[in-house]
mmCIF file of C-alpha atoms in Angstrom:
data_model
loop_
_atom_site.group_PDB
_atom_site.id
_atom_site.type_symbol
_atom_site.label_atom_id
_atom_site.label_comp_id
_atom_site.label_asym_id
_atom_site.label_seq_id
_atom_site.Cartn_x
_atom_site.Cartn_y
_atom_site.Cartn_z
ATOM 1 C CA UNK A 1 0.000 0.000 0.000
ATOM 2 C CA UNK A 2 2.952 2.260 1.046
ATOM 3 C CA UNK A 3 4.459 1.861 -2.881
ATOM 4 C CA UNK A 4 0.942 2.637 -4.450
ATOM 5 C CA UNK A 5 0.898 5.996 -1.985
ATOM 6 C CA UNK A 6 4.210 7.269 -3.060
ATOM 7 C CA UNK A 7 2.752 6.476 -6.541
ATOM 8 C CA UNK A 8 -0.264 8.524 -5.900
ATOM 9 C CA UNK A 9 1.385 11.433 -4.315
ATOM 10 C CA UNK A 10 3.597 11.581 -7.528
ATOM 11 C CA UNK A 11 0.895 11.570 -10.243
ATOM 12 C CA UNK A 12 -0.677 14.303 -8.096
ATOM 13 C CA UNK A 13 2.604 16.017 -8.140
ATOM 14 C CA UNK A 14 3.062 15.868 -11.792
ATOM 15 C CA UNK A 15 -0.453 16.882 -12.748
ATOM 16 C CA UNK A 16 0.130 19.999 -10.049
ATOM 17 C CA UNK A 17 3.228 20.686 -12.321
ATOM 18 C CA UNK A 18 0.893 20.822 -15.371
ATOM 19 C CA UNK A 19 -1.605 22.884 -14.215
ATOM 20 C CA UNK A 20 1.002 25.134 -12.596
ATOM 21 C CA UNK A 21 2.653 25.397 -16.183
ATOM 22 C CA UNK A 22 -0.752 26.365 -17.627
ATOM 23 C CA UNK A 23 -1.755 29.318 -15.338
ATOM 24 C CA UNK A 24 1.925 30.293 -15.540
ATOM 25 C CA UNK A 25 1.958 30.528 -19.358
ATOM 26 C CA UNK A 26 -1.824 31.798 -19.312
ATOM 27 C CA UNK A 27 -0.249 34.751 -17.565
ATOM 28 C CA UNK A 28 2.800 36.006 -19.330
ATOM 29 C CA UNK A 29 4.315 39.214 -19.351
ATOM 30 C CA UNK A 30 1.123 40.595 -19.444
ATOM 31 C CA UNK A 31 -1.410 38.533 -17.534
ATOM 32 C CA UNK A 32 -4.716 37.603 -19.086
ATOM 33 C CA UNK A 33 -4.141 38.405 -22.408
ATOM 34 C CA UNK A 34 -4.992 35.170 -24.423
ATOM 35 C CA UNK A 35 -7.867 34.277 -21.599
ATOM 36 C CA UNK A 36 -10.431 36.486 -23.369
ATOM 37 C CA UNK A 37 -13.407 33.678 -24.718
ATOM 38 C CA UNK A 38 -17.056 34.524 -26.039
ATOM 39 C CA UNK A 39 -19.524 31.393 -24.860
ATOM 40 C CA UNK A 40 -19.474 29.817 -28.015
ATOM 41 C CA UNK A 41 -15.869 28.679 -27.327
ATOM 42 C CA UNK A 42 -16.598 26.994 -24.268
ATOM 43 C CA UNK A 43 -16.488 23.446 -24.307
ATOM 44 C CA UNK A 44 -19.685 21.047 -23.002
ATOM 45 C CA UNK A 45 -17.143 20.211 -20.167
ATOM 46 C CA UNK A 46 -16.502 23.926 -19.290
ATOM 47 C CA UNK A 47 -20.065 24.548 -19.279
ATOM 48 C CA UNK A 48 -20.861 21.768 -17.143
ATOM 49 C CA UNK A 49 -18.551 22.933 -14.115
ATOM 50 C CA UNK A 50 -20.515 26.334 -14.267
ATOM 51 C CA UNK A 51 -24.239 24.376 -13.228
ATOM 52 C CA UNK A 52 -24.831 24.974 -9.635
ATOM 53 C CA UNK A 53 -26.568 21.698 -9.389
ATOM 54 C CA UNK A 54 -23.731 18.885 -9.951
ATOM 55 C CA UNK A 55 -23.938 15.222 -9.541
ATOM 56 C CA UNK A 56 -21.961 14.172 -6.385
ATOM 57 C CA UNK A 57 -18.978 11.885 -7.614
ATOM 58 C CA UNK A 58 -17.403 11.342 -4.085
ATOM 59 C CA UNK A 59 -16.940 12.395 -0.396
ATOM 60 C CA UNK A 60 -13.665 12.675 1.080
ATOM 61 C CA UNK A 61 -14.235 13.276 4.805
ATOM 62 C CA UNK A 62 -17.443 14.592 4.455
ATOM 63 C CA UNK A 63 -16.288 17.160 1.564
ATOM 64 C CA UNK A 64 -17.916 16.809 -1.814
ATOM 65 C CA UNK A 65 -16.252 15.583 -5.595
ATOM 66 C CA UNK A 66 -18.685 16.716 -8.229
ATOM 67 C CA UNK A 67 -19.035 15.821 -11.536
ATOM 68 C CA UNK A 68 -18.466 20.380 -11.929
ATOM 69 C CA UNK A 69 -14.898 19.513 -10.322
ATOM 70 C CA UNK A 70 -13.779 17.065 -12.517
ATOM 71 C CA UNK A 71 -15.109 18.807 -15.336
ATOM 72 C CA UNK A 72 -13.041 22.241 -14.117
ATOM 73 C CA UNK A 73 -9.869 20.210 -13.963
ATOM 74 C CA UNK A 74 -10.168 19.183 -17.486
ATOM 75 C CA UNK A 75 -10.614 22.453 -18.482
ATOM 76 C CA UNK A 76 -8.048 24.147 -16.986
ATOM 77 C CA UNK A 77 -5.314 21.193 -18.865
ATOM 78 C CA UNK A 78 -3.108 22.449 -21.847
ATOM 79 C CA UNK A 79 -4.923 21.637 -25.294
ATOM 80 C CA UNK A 80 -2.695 18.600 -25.745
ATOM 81 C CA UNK A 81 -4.039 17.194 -22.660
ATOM 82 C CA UNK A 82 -7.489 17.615 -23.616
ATOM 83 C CA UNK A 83 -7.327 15.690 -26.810
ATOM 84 C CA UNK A 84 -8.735 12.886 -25.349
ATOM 85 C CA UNK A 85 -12.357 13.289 -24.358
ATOM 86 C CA UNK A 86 -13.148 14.110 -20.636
ATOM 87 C CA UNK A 87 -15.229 10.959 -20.507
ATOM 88 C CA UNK A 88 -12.012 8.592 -21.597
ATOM 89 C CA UNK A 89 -10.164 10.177 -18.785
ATOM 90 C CA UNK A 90 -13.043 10.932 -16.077
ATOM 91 C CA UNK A 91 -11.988 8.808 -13.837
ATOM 92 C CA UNK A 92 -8.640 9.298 -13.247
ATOM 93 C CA UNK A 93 -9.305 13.033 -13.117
ATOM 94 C CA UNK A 94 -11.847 11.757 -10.300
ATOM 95 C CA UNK A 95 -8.480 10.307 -8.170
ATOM 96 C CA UNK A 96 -6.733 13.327 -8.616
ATOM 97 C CA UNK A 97 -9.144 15.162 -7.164
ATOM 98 C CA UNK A 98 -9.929 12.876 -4.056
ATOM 99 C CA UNK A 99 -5.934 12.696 -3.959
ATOM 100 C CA UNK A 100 -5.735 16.396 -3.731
ATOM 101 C CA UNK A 101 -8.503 16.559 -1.208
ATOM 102 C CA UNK A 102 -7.045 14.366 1.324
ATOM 103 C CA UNK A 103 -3.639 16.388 0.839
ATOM 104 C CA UNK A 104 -5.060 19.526 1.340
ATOM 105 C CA UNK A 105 -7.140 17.963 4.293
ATOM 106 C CA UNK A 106 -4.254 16.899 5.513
ATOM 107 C CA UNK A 107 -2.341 20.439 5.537
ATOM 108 C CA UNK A 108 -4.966 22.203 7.152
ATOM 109 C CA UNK A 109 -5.099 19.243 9.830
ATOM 110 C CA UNK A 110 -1.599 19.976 10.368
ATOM 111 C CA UNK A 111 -2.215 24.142 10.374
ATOM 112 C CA UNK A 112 0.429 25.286 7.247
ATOM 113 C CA UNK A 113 -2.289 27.760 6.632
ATOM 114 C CA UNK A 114 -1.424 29.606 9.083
ATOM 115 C CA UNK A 115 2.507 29.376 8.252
ATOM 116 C CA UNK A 116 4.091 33.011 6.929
ATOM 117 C CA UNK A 117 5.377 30.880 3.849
ATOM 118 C CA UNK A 118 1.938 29.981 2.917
ATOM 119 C CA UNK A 119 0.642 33.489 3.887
ATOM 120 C CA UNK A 120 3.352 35.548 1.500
ATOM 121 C CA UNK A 121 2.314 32.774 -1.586
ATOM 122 C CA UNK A 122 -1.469 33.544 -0.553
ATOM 123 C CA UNK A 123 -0.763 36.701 -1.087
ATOM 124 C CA UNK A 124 1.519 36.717 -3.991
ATOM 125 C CA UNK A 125 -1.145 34.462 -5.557
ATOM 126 C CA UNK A 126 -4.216 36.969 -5.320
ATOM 127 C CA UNK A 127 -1.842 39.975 -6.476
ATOM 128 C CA UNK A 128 -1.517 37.810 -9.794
ATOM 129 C CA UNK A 129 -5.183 36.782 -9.893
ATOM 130 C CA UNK A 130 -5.727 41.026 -9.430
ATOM 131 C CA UNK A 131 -3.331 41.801 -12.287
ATOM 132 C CA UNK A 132 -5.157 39.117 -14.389
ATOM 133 C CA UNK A 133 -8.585 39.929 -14.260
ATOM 134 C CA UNK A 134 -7.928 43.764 -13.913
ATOM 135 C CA UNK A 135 -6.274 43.463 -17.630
ATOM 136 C CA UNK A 136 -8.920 40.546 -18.692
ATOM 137 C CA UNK A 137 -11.989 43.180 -17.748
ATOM 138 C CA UNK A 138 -10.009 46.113 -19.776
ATOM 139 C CA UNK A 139 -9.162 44.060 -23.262
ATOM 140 C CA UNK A 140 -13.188 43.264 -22.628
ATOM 141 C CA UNK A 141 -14.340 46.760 -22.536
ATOM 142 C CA UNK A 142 -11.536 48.349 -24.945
ATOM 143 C CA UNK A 143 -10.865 45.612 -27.497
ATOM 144 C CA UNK A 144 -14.045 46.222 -29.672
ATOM 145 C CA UNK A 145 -14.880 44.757 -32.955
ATOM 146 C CA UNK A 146 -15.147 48.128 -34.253
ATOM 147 C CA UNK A 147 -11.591 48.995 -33.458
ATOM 148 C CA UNK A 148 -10.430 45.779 -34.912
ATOM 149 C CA UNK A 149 -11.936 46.556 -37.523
ATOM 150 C CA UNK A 150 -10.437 50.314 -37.834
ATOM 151 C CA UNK A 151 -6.965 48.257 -37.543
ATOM 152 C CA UNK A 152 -7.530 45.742 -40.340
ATOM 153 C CA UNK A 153 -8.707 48.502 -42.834
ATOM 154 C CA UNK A 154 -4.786 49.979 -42.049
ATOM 155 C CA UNK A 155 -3.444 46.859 -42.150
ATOM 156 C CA UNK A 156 -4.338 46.422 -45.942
ATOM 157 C CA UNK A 157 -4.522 49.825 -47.083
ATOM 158 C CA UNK A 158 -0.865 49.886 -48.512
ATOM 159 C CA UNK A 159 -1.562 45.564 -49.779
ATOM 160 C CA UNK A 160 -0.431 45.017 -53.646
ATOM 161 C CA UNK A 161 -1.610 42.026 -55.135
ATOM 162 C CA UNK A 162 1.086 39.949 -56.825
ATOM 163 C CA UNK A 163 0.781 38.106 -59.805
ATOM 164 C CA UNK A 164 1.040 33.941 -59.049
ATOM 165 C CA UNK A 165 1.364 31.399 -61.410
ATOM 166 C CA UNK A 166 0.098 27.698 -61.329
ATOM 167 C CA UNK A 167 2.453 25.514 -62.628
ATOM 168 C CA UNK A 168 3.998 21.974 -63.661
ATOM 169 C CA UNK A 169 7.068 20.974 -64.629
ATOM 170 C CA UNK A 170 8.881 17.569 -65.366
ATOM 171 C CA UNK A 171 12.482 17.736 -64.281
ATOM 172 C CA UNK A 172 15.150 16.004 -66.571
ATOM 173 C CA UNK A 173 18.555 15.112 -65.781
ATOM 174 C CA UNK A 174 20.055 15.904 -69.681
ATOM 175 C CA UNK A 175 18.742 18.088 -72.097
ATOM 176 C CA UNK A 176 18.545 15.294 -74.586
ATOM 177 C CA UNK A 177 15.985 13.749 -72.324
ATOM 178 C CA UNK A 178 14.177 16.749 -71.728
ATOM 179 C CA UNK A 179 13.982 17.379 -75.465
ATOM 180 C CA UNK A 180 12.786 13.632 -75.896
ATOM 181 C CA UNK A 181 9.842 14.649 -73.301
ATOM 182 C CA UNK A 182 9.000 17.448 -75.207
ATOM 183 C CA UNK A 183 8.673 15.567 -78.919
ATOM 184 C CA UNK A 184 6.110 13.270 -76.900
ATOM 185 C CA UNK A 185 4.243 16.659 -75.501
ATOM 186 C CA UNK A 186 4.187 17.616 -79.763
ATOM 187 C CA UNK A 187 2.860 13.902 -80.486
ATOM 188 C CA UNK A 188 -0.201 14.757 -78.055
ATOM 189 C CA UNK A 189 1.053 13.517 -74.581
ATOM 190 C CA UNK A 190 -0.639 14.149 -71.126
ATOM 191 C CA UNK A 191 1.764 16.243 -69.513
ATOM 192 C CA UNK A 192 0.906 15.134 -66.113
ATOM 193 C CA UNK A 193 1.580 11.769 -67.138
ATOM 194 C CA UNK A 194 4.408 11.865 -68.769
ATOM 195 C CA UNK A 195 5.657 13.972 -65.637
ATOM 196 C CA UNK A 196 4.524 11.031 -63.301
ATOM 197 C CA UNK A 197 6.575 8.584 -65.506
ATOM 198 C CA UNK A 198 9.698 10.944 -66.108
ATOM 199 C CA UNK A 199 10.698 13.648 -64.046
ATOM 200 C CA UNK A 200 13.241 13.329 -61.132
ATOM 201 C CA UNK A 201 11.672 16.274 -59.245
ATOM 202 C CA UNK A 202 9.852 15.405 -55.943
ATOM 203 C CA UNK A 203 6.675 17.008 -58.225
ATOM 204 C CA UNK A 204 6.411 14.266 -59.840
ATOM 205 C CA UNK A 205 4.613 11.855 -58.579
ATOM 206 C CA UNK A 206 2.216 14.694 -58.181
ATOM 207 C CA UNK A 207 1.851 15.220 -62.050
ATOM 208 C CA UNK A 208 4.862 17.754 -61.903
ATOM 209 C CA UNK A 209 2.334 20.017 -59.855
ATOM 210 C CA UNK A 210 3.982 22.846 -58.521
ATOM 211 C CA UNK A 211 0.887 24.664 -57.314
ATOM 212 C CA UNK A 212 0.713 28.651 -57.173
ATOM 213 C CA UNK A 213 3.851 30.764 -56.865
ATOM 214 C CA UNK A 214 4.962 33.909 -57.443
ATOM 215 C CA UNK A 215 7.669 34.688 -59.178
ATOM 216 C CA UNK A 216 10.672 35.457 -56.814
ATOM 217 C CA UNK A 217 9.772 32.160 -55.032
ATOM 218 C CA UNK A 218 11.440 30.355 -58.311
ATOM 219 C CA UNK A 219 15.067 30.480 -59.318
ATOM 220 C CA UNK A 220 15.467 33.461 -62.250
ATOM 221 C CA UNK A 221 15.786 31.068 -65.138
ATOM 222 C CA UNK A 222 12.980 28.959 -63.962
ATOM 223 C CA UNK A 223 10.796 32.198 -63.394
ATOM 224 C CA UNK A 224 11.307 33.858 -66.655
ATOM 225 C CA UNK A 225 10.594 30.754 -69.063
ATOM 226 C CA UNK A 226 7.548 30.040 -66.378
ATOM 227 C CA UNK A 227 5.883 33.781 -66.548
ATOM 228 C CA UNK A 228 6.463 34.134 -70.127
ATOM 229 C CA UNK A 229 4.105 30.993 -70.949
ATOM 230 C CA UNK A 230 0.605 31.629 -72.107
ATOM 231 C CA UNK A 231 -2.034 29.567 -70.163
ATOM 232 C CA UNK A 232 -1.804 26.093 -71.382
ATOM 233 C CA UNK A 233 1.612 26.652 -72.918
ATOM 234 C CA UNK A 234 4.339 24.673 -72.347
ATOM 235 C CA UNK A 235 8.259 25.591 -73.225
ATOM 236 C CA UNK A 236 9.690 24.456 -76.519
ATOM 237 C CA UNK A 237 12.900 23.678 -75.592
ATOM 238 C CA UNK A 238 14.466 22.939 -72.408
ATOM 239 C CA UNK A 239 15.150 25.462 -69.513
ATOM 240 C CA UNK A 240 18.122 24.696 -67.850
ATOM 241 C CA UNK A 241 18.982 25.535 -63.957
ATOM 242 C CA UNK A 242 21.384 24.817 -61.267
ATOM 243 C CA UNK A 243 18.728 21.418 -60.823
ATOM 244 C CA UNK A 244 18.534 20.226 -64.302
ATOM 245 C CA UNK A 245 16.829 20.519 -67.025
ATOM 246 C CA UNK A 246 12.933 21.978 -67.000
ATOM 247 C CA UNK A 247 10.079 21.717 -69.164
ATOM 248 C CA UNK A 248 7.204 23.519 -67.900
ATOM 249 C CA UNK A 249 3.812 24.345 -68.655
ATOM 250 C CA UNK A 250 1.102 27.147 -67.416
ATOM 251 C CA UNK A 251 -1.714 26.414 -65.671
ATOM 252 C CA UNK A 252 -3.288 29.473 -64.713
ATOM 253 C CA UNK A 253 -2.930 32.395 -63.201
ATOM 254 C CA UNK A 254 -4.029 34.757 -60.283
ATOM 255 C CA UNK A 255 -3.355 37.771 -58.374
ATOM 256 C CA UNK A 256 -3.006 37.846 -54.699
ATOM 257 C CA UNK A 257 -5.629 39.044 -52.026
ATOM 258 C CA UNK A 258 -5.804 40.128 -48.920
ATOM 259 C CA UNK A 259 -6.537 38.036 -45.712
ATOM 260 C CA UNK A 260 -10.203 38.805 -45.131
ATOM 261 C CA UNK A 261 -10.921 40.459 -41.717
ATOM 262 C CA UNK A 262 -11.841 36.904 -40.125
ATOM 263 C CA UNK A 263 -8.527 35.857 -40.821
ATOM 264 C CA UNK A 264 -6.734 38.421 -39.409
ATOM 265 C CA UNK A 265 -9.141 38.267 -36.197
ATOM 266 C CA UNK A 266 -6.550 36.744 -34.079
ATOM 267 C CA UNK A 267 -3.320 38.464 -34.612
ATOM 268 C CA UNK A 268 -5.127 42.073 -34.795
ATOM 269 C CA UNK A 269 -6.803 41.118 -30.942
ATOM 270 C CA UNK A 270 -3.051 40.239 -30.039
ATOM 271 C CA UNK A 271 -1.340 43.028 -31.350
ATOM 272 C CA UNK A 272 -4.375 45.645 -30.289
ATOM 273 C CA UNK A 273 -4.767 44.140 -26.728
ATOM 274 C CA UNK A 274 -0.611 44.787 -26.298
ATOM 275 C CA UNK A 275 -1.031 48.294 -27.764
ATOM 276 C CA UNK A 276 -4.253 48.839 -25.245
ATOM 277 C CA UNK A 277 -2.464 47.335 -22.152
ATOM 278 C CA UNK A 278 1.036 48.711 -22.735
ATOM 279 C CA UNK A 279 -1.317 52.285 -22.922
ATOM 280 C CA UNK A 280 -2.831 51.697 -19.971
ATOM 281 C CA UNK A 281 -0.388 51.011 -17.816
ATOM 282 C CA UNK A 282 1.207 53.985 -19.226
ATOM 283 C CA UNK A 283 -1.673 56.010 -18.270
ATOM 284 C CA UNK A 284 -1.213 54.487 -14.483
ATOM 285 C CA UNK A 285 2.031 54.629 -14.205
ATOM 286 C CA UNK A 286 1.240 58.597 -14.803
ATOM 287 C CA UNK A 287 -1.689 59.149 -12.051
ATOM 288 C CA UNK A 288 0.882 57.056 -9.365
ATOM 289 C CA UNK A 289 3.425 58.744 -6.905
ATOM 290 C CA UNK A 290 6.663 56.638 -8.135
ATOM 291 C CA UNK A 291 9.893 57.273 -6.812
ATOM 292 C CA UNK A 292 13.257 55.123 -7.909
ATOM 293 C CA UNK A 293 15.585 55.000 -5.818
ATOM 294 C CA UNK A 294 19.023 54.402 -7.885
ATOM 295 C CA UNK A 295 22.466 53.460 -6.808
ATOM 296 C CA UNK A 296 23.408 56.602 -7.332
ATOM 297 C CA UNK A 297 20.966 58.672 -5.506
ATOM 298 C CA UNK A 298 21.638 56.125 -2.362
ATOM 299 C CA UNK A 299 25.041 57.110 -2.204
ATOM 300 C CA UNK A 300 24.644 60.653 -2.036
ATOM 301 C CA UNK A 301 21.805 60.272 0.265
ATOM 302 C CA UNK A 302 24.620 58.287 2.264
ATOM 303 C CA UNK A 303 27.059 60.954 2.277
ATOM 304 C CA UNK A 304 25.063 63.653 2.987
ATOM 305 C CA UNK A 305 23.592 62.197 6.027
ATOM 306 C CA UNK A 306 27.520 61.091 6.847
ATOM 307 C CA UNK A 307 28.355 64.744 6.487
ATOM 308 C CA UNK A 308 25.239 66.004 8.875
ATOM 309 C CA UNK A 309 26.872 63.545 11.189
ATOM 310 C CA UNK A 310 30.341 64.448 11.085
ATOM 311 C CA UNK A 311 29.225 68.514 11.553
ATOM 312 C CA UNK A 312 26.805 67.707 14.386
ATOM 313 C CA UNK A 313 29.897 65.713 16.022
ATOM 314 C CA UNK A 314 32.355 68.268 15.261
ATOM 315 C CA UNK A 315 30.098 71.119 17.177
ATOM 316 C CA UNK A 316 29.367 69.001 20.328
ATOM 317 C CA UNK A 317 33.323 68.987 20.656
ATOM 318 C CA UNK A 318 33.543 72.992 20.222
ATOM 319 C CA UNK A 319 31.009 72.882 22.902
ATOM 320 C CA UNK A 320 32.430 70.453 25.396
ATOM 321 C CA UNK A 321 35.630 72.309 25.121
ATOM 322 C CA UNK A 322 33.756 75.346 25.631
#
């Protein structure tokens, strides 16, 4: 029993080390920025440890396990924890808890509440907790849709599209072969077959499919014969490079857009929230009475009072010889 205890209290240990990572990453440099959720985010499990009426999983002297608990704990896991359904891992979440419990139980028994170690983490604890929801309630009431909005509207005001050009090509090791592929293109050959059957390019088994690119993604010799095609046009005579020897033929073409506002959702909240926050705490950093005390200033402070002393001691001798 002793070996399945120690076993306990180190699961419990571990999954305390999770959950400590979480909260500590949740919180950053600037706590609370990435906690922000609407309700259709929330999970059935987070919504479940939000009913006031839970189903009792377990007592541990007397104290209640609810089915809300277990379904808080899962919650509060990184991502790659939760990829297996709360159900899969219920109960072992369950043991946690009722492990927990009886520790917990156990240190108030024993009265390390009331220890100044626990007291100063208490209270470091809630300062964090303060700073988080403080900054949590601002990017709420500042971070509008409207001003994202206002920032994704400058964000593509200065956007050029760029031409791109679907391609294939069927790589060649000789520009004899390359020549022979093209004599079969003239003779009415499938050029994504023949590129299947001949080119050495990791394309190929692909039908020589390149995909869209623009044209400064492509080496210059590459680029030029490429852009120069008409749609459905493939080059006469071989293209050579620093890989081998090309033939390639145009697809189609397009220019690029913009991301559309949904897109850029999440990186304008990020960068917005940072410009709000750093902003505010600007503008409380400006209504506070701050003073730094630097090396510098401690040292004179030092010598001046040394002086005060060394005047004061110098008159009480005038006046004792007096």
């Amino acid at each position: 029993m002793k070996s399945l205890h120690y076993f306990a209290l180190a699961v419990v240990a571990v999954l305390c080390l999770v959950i400590g990572y979480y909260v500590g990453t949740q919180s950053g440099a600037i706590p609370g920025l990435d906690m922000v959720a609407s309700d259709d985010m929330k999970t059935e499990e987070t919504k479940a440890s939000e009913e006031p009426d839970s189903e009792v999983l377990a007592t541990v002297n007397g104290e209640n396990i609810t089915e809300a608990d277990v379904a808080t704990l899962y919650s509060s896991l990184p991502q790659q924890y939760r990829q297996a359904p709360m159900a899969m891992i219920k109960e072992q979440l369950l043991q946690q808890l009722i492990s927990m419990e009886v520790i917990s139980q156990a240190a108030e028994k024993d009265n390390l509440h009331d220890s100044s170690e626990y007291k100063d983490r208490l209270d470091a604890v809630r300062t964090q907790l303060m700073q988080e929801f403080y900054i949590k309630s601002k990017i709420d009431e500042l971070v509008t849709d409207e001003l994202l909005q206002e920032e994704y509207e400058k964000s593509i005001a200065g956007f050029t599209p760029e031409e791109q050009l679907h391609a294939r090509h069927i790589l060649l090791k000789t520009e004899q072969e390359a020549n022979d592929v093209i004599k079969l293109l003239d003779d009415g050959g499938d050029f994504a077959e023949l590129a299947k059957e001949y080119s050495t390019g990791p394309s190929g088994p692909n039908g020589g499919d390149l995909g869209y690119f623009a044209k400064g993604s492509m080496v210059p010799e590459f680029a030029d014969a490429a852009f120069n095609l008409e749609n459905g046009e493939y080059t006469k005579a071989p293209v050579e490079s620093q890989f081998g020897f090309h033939v390639i033929k145009a697809e189609d073409r397009r220019n690029t857009e913009p991301p559309t506002f949904e897109e850029k959702k999440p990186e304008l909240r990020s960068k917005v929230s940072n410009s709000v926050i750093d902003k505010l705490i600007e503008e409380l950093k400006a209504d506070a009475s701050i003073l730094l005390m630097t090396p510098a200033e401690d040292e004179k402070a030092a010598e001046e009072s040394q002086e005060k002393s060394s005047t004061e001691d110098t008159k009480l001798e005038d006046d004792k010889k007096e």
